[in-house]
Structures are given as structure tokens and as C-alpha cells.
Short mmCIF file of C-alpha atoms in Angstrom, two decimals:
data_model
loop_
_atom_site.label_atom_id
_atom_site.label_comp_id
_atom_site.label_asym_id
_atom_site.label_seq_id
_atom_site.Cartn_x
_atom_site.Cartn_y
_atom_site.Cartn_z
CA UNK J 1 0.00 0.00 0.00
CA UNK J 2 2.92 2.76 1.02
CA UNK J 3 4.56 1.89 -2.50
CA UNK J 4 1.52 2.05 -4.71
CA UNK J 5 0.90 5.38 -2.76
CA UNK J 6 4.17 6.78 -3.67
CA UNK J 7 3.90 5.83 -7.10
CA UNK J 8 0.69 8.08 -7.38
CA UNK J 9 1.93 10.65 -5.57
CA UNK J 10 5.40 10.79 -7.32
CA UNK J 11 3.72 10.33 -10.82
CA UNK J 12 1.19 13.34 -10.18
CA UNK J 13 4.08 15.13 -8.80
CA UNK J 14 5.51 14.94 -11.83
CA UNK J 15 3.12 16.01 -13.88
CA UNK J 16 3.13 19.48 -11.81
CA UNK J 17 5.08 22.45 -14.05
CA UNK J 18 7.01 24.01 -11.58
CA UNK J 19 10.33 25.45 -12.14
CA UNK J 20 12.11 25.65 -8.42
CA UNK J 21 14.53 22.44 -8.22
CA UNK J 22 12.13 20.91 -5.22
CA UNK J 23 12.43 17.48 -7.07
CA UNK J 24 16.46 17.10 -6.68
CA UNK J 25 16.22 15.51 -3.29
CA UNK J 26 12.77 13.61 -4.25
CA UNK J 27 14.62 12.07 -7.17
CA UNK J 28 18.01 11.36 -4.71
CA UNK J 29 15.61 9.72 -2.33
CA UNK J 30 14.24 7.63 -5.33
CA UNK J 31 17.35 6.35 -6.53
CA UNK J 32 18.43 5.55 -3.27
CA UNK J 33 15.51 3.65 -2.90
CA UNK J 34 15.49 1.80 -5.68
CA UNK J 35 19.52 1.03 -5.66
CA UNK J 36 19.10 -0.49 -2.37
CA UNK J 37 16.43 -2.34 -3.32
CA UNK J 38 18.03 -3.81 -6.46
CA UNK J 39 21.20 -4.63 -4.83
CA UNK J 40 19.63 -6.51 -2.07
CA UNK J 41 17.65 -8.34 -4.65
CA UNK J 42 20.82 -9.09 -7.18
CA UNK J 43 22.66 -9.88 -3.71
CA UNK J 44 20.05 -12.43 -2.78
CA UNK J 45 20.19 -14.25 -6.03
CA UNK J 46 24.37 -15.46 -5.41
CA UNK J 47 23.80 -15.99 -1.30
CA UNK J 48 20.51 -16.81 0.10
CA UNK J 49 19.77 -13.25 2.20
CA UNK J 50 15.96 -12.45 1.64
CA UNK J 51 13.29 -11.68 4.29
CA UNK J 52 10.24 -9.87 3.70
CA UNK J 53 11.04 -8.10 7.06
CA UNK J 54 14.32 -6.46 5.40
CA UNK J 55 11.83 -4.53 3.93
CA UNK J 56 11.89 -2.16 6.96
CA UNK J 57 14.84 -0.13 6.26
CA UNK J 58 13.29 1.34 2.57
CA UNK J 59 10.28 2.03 4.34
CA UNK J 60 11.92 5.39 5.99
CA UNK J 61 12.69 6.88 2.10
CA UNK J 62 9.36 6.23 0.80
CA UNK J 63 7.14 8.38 3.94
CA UNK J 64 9.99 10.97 3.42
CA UNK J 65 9.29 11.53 -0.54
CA UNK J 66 5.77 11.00 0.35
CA UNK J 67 5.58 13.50 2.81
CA UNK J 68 7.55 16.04 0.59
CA UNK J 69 5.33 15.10 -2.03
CA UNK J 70 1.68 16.15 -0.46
CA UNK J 71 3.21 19.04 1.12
CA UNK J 72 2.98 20.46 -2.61
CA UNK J 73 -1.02 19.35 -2.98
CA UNK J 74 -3.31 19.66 0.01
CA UNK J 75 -6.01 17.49 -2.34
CA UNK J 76 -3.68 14.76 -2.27
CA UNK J 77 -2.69 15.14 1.33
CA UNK J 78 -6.08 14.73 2.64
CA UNK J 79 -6.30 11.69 0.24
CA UNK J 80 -3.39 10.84 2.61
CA UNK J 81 -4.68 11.47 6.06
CA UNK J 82 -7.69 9.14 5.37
CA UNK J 83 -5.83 6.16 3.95
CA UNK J 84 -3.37 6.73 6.81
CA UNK J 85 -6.78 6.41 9.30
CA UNK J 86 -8.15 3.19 7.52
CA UNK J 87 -4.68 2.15 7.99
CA UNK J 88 -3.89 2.59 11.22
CA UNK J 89 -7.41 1.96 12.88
CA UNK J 90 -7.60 -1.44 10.90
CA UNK J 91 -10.50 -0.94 9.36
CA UNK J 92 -9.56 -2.05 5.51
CA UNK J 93 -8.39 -5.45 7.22
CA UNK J 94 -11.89 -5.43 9.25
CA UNK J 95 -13.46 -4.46 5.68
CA UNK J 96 -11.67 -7.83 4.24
CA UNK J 97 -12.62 -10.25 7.26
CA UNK J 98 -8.36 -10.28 8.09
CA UNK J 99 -8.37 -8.64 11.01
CA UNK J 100 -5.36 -10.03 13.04
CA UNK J 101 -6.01 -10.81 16.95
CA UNK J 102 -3.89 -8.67 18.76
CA UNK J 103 -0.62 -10.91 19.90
CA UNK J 104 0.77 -10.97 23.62
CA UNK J 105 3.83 -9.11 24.35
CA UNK J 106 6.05 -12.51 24.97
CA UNK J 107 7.68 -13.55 21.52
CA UNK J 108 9.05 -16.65 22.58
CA UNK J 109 8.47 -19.42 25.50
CA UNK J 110 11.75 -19.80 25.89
CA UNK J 111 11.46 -18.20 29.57
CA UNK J 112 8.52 -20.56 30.76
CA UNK J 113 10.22 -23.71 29.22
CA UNK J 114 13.82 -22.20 31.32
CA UNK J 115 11.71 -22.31 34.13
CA UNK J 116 10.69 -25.77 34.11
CA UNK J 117 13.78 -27.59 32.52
CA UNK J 118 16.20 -25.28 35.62
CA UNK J 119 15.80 -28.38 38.12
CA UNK J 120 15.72 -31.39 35.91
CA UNK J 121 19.86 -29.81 34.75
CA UNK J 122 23.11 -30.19 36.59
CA UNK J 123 26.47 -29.16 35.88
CA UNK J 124 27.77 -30.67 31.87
CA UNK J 125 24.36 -31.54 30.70
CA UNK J 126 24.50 -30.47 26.89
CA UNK J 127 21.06 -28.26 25.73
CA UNK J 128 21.70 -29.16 21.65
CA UNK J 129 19.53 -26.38 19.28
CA UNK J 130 18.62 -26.79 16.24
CA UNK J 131 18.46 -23.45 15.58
CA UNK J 132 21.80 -21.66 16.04
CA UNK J 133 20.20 -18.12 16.59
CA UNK J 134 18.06 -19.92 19.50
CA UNK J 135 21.53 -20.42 21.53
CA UNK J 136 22.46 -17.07 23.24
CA UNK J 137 18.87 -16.66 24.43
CA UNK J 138 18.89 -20.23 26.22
CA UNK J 139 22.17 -19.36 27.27
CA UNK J 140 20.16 -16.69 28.96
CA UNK J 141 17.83 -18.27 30.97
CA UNK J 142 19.33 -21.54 31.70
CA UNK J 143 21.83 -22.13 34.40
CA UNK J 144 25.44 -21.09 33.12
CA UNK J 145 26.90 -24.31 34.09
CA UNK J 146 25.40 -26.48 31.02
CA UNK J 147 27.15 -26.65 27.49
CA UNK J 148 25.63 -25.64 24.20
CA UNK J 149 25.45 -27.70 20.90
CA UNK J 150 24.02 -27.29 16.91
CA UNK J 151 24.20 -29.17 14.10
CA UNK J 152 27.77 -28.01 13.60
CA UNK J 153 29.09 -29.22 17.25
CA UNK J 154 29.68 -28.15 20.14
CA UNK J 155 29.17 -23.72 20.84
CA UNK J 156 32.54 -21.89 21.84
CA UNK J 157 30.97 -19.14 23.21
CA UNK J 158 26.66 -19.06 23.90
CA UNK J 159 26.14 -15.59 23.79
CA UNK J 160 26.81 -14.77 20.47
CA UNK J 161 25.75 -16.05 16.58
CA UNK J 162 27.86 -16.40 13.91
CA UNK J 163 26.30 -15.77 10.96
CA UNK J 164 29.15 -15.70 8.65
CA UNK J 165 28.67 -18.02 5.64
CA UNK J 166 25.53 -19.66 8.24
CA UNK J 167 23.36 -21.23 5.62
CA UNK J 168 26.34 -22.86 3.89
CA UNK J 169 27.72 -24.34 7.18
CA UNK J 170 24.24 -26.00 8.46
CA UNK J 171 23.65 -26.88 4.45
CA UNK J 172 27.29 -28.75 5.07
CA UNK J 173 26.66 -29.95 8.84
CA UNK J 174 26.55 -33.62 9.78
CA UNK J 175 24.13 -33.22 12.85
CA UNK J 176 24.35 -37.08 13.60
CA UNK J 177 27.74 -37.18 13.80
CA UNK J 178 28.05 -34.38 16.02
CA UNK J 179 25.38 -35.90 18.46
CA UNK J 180 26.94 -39.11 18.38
CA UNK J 181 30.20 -37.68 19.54
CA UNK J 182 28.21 -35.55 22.17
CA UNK J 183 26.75 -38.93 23.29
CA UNK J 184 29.79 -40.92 23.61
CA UNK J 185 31.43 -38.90 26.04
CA UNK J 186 28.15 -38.75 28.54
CA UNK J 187 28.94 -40.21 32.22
CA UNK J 188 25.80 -42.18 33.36
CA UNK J 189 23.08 -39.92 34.68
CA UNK J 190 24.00 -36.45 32.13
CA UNK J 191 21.12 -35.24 30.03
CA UNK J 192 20.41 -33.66 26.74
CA UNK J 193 17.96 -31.18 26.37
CA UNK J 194 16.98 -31.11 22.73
CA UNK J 195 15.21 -27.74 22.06
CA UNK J 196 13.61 -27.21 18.47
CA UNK J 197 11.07 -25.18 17.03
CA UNK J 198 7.13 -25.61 16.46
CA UNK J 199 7.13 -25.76 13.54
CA UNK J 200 8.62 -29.23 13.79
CA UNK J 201 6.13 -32.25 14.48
CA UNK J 202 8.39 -34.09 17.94
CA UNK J 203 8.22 -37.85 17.11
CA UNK J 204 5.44 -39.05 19.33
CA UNK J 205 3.81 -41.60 18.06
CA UNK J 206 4.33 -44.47 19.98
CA UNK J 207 7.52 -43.27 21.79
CA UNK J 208 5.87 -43.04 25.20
CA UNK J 209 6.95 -39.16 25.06
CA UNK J 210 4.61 -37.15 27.43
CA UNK J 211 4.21 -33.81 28.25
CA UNK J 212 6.05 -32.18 31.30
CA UNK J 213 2.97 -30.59 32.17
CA UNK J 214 0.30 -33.13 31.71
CA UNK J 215 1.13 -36.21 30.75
CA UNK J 216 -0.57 -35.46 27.32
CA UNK J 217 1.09 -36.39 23.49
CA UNK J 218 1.39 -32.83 22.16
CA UNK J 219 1.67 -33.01 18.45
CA UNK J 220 4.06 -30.13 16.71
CA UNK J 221 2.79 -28.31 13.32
CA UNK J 222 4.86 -28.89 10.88
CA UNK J 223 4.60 -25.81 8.95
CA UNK J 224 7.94 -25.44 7.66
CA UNK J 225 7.25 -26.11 3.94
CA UNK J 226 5.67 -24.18 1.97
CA UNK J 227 5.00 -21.82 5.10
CA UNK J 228 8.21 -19.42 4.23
CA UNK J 229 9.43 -18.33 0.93
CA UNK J 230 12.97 -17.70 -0.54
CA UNK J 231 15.78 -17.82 2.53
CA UNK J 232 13.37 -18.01 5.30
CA UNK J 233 12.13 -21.20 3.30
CA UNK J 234 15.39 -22.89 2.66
CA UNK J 235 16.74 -21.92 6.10
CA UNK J 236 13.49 -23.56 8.37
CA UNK J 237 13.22 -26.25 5.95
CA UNK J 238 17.20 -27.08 7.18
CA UNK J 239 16.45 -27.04 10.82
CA UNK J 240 13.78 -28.93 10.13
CA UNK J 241 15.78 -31.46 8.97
CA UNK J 242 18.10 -31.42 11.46
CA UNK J 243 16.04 -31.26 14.07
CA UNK J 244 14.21 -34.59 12.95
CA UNK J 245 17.67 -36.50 12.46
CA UNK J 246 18.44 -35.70 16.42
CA UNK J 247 15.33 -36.97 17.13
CA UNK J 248 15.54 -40.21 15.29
CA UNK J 249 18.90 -40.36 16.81
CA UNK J 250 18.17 -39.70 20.50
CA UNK J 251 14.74 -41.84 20.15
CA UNK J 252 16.50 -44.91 18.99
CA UNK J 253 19.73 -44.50 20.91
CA UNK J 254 19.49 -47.44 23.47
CA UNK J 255 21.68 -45.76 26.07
CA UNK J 256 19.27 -43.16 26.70
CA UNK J 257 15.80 -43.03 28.06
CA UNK J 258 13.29 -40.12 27.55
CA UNK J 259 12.54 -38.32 30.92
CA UNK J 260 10.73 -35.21 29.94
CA UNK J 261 8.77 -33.59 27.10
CA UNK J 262 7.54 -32.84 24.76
CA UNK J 263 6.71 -29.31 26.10
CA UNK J 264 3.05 -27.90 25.39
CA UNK J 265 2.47 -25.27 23.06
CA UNK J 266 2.36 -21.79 24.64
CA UNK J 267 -1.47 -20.20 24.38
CA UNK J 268 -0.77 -18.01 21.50
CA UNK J 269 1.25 -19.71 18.86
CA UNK J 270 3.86 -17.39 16.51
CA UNK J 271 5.38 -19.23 14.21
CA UNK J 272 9.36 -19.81 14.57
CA UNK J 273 9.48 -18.74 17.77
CA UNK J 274 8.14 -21.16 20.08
CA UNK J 275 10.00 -24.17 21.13
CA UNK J 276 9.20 -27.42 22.44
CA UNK J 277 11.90 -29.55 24.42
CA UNK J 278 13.05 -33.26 24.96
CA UNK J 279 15.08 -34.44 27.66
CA UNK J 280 16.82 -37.63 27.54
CA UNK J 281 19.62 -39.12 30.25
CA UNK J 282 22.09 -41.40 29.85
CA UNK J 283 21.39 -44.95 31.55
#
């Protein structure tokens, strides 16, 4: 809607004689715009980088030549105040029948699940994510005492990402291998807390698995593919995958038996942001 705005406003702008130079910085604004755009597009097409939420940053330009724009026609600018009002108020997503619940303030469940997992943990369990950005915030909440994995191995240092090269190094990662290494040098009686996202159905089905809460099955949604498009696609559908192979792995590993999870779904579900969690100990 703010684009197909500007285009209007920019193409009626243009159409204005005028002969003061008030469209210099419009037109800078513009090409700045639409450089940044294109490069992040072209960039995107040799390393997987896209996000519809990038989108933020060209938003600033666009209400700038917009606003310089309508200062030059008060017609247009009142045009402007009442889209702005159907915008902000809702009311064209009422109109349509899309009107989106308003969401709690709590992104992620990360804190509850901390919360509940803090006792069952001692000193050298390993918490393994399958999502590498989900590490510092565990790292967070959990005691400080526990060690970190992902699909790559074992984390240096919990409290920071490294997204250098990321999607070709979990693309490349051997998350059974790593595991299995993690496994074989477990004392009798250390856990491993698998935590993965939502998104991803836990195995359940006649694995005895029950939640920590009520002794329920909880079945995940799967709603990795086909839920996300270019990188966000390709990047959920990998930790998806990996975060199936360490469950096949832990599930049929004989030295360990399951001793919590999985977790419930929190009460208002955003997707890629809740967790759920396994715990199994070594026998």
C-alpha cells in the first residue's frame, strides 16, 4: 500500500510544471531507494539473504518523498490522512474479514520452558539447538553451568551467533555425527535437552513421550514447507531437517531413556518462535 501510494503521488508530482529544483532531493531519495532495493535483490540471487522483514529499512525513504510530495497538494494530502486512518485503525483489514487478533507481548516461550527444565539440569548436561540463533537466548535463561550444541558441534561461546557463511555451514553440517560424539562422552546420569522449534512435528507416536505438564502427546505443526518463501524457506526447511535427524537419533539410541517432554504449546502460537523440548539421560 505505502509503495503504490508513492507511485501516485510521485507520478502526479511529476506532472506538476514548476520550475524551483524541489524534485532534486525527491529524485536522490528515489534512486536511493530503488539502488538499495536492487542490490539486495541481485545480492540475494548469489547468497541466500531475503526476508520480507528487510523490507523495513526502505520504508523510511518512501514516507519521506511521500511526505515532501503532499506538502505540494493539500487534495492529495487529505487523500493521505484518510488512507493513513483506515490504515492505522484497521479498518480495511476489518473491511476484508483479516483482522489479526492482537498478539501478547512474549515472543518466545523460551522463559517458561527455562523455568521448568532449571531443576531437571546439573552441571555438563549439553542443551543441543537446532536453531543456532536460539543459543544465546537459552544461554540466557538456563543455568550457566550447562554446554551448548548445533548441528555443527559443540558452541565456543553461547552468547553470540555467527552468521558468517551460516546457511552454507548447516547446508554442510553432519548433525548425527556431532550428536553421536556428544553422546559418547556422557557419564551415566547427564542429560540432553533437545530444544527445536514448532514448527517441527516431535516424534510421538508411539515413543511413550509425554508432556512435562500433563502427561498429554502434544503433536508439533509442521509448517515449515511451503509456510516461508525464498531464505526463510530454505533456512526452516534445514532445521527442520536437522532437528528430525536428532530426534531419530536420540529416540532410537538405546543408552538413553526419555525423561521429559515434549513441552506444550504456549497459548498463543507465533510461528518460529516457540519451542518445544526433549530431555533424555544417559542410563
Amino acid at each position: 500500500v505505502v509503495m503504490a501510494m508513492a507511485a501516485l503521488v510521485v507520478g502526479g508530482a511529476v506532472l506538476r510544471p514548476g520550475k524551483d529544483r524541489w524534485w532534486v532531493p525527491v529524485a536522490t531519495l528515489l534512486t536511493v531507494l530503488v539502488v538499495a532495493v536492487g542490490a539486495a535483490w541481485a545480492a540475494s540471487q548469489a547468497k541466500p539473504s531475503w526476508s520480507p522483514r528487510y523490507f523495513a529499512i526502505f520504508v523510511t525513504p518512501i514516507v519521506v518523498v511521500i511526505g515532501a510530495l503532499l506538502s505540494r497538494d493539500g487534495r492529495r494530502g487529505l487523500l493521505a490522512l484518510v488512507l493513513i486512518l483506515l490504515l492505522w485503525t484497521g479498518s480495511l483489514a476489518w473491511l476484508a474479514g483479516r483482522r489479526i487478533p492482537a498478539l501478547p507481548d512474549d515472543k518466545s516461550n523460551v522463559k517458561w520452558l527455562a523455568a521448568q527444565f532449571r531443576p531437571l539440569m546439573q552441571p555438563g548436561d549439553v542443551v543441543a539447538s537446532a536453531e543456532i540463533e536460539g543459543v544465546p537466548l537459552l544461554r540466557y535463561y538456563l543455568p550457566s553451568d550447562v554446554r551448548y550444541a548445533t548441528p555443527e558441534g559443540m558452541v565456543a561461546d553461547p552468547r553470540v551467533v555467527d552468521w558468517r557463511d551460516a546457511f552454507q555451514r548447516l547446508s554442510q553440517a553432519r548433525p548425527q555425527t556431532t550428536l553421536g560424539t556428544m553422546l559418547d562422552g556422557l557419564a551415566v546420569g547427564d542429560r540432553v535437552f533437545l530444544v527445536c522449534p514448532r514448527y517441527v512435528s516431535p516424534l510421538a507416536a508411539g515413543s511413550g513421550q509425554t508432556d512435562l505438564a500433563s502427561g498429554d502427546v502434544v503433536p508439533g505443526q509442521d509448517r515449515a514447507n511451503g509456510a516461508r518463501e525464498g531464505f526463510s524457506g530454505s533456512w526452516y526447511a534445514l532445521v527442520q531437517r536437522h532437528c528430525r535427524s536428532w530426534m531419530e537419533q536420540l529416540s532410537g539410541d538405546s543408552r538413553l531413556r526419555l525423561v521429559a517432554g515434549p513441552t506444550p504449546p504456549p497459548a498463543q502460537e507465533r510461528r518460529g518462535a516457540a519451542v518445544f523440548v526433549l530431555a533424555y539421560q544417559r542410563n
